[in-house]
Amino acid sequence: MSEMLTLFIMASALGMDAFSVALGMGMLGLRLRQIFNIGVIIGLFHIIMPLFGMATGKLLSNYFGMIATFIGGGLLLIIGLQMALSSFKSDDDRTMRPVGFGLILFAISVSLDSFSAGLGFGMLGTKTALTVLMIGLVSMVLSWLGLVMGSRFKQYIGSYGELLGGFILIGFGIKLILPM
């Protein structure tokens, strides 16, 4: 049960990036069908990317042994720092139309951190199916939530969701590096 809770918290942290960007995209005045499709695509990419990362991480853990935990923790720490720092960037850099190739690029951009996290998860030996499904499902729901909230609250919410996600990943990275 504690593993499920940990995975849920990690998946939520990774999905905060998608949530944050979806908040801004929700201000474009999207239809419900578009919101549904965007969430599903983001969820799929949040399954595919960590799956590739986990496969790579498992391969590397065979060569690195005990140091794999520290590498995984370091990766989570770096991803968290990157997410926290990018929350202070201008939202103008993130403007992209959520259709066709633009939607694919959008989904890739918000799921790249999931690849790196998957690399860390693979080195730590987490349960693959459970991990990637949790990340995908939570990211999809958070994307839907962000898109709907963005369309409702347009200018009241900033990039605080991504900042929170970054701090959560930093915390887990520190926990892995400094076992207590």
PDB file of C-alpha atoms in Angstrom, residues 57 60-61 63-79 116-117 119-121 123-124 173 176-177:
ATOM      1  CA  GLY A  57      17.294   2.198 -16.491  1.00  0.00           C
ATOM      2  CA  LEU A  60      22.003   0.378 -16.789  1.00  0.00           C
ATOM      3  CA  SER A  61      21.288  -0.965 -13.285  1.00  0.00           C
ATOM      4  CA  TYR A  63      26.094  -2.491 -14.846  1.00  0.00           C
ATOM      5  CA  PHE A  64      26.002  -0.021 -11.968  1.00  0.00           C
ATOM      6  CA  GLY A  65      24.650  -2.200  -9.127  1.00  0.00           C
ATOM      7  CA  MET A  66      24.389  -0.332  -5.789  1.00  0.00           C
ATOM      8  CA  ILE A  67      25.204   3.053  -7.290  1.00  0.00           C
ATOM      9  CA  ALA A  68      21.967   2.836  -9.316  1.00  0.00           C
ATOM     10  CA  THR A  69      19.934   4.136  -6.359  1.00  0.00           C
ATOM     11  CA  PHE A  70      22.103   7.236  -6.112  1.00  0.00           C
ATOM     12  CA  ILE A  71      21.934   7.796  -9.870  1.00  0.00           C
ATOM     13  CA  GLY A  72      18.125   7.430  -9.800  1.00  0.00           C
ATOM     14  CA  GLY A  73      17.875   9.823  -6.859  1.00  0.00           C
ATOM     15  CA  GLY A  74      20.163  12.287  -8.602  1.00  0.00           C
ATOM     16  CA  LEU A  75      18.048  12.151 -11.748  1.00  0.00           C
ATOM     17  CA  LEU A  76      14.865  12.826  -9.780  1.00  0.00           C
ATOM     18  CA  LEU A  77      16.597  15.719  -8.017  1.00  0.00           C
ATOM     19  CA  ILE A  78      17.737  17.222 -11.335  1.00  0.00           C
ATOM     20  CA  ILE A  79      14.284  16.785 -12.928  1.00  0.00           C
ATOM     21  CA  SER A 116      14.091  10.669 -17.153  1.00  0.00           C
ATOM     22  CA  ALA A 117      12.002   9.635 -14.155  1.00  0.00           C
ATOM     23  CA  LEU A 119      15.172   5.920 -16.152  1.00  0.00           C
ATOM     24  CA  GLY A 120      15.464   6.395 -12.401  1.00  0.00           C
ATOM     25  CA  PHE A 121      12.548   4.035 -11.706  1.00  0.00           C
ATOM     26  CA  MET A 123      17.410   1.622 -11.998  1.00  0.00           C
ATOM     27  CA  LEU A 124      15.496   1.279  -8.734  1.00  0.00           C
ATOM     28  CA  GLY A 173      15.479  12.601  -5.036  1.00  0.00           C
ATOM     29  CA  LEU A 176      16.940   8.332  -2.322  1.00  0.00           C
ATOM     30  CA  ILE A 177      20.354   9.987  -2.090  1.00  0.00           C
TER      31      ILE A 177
END
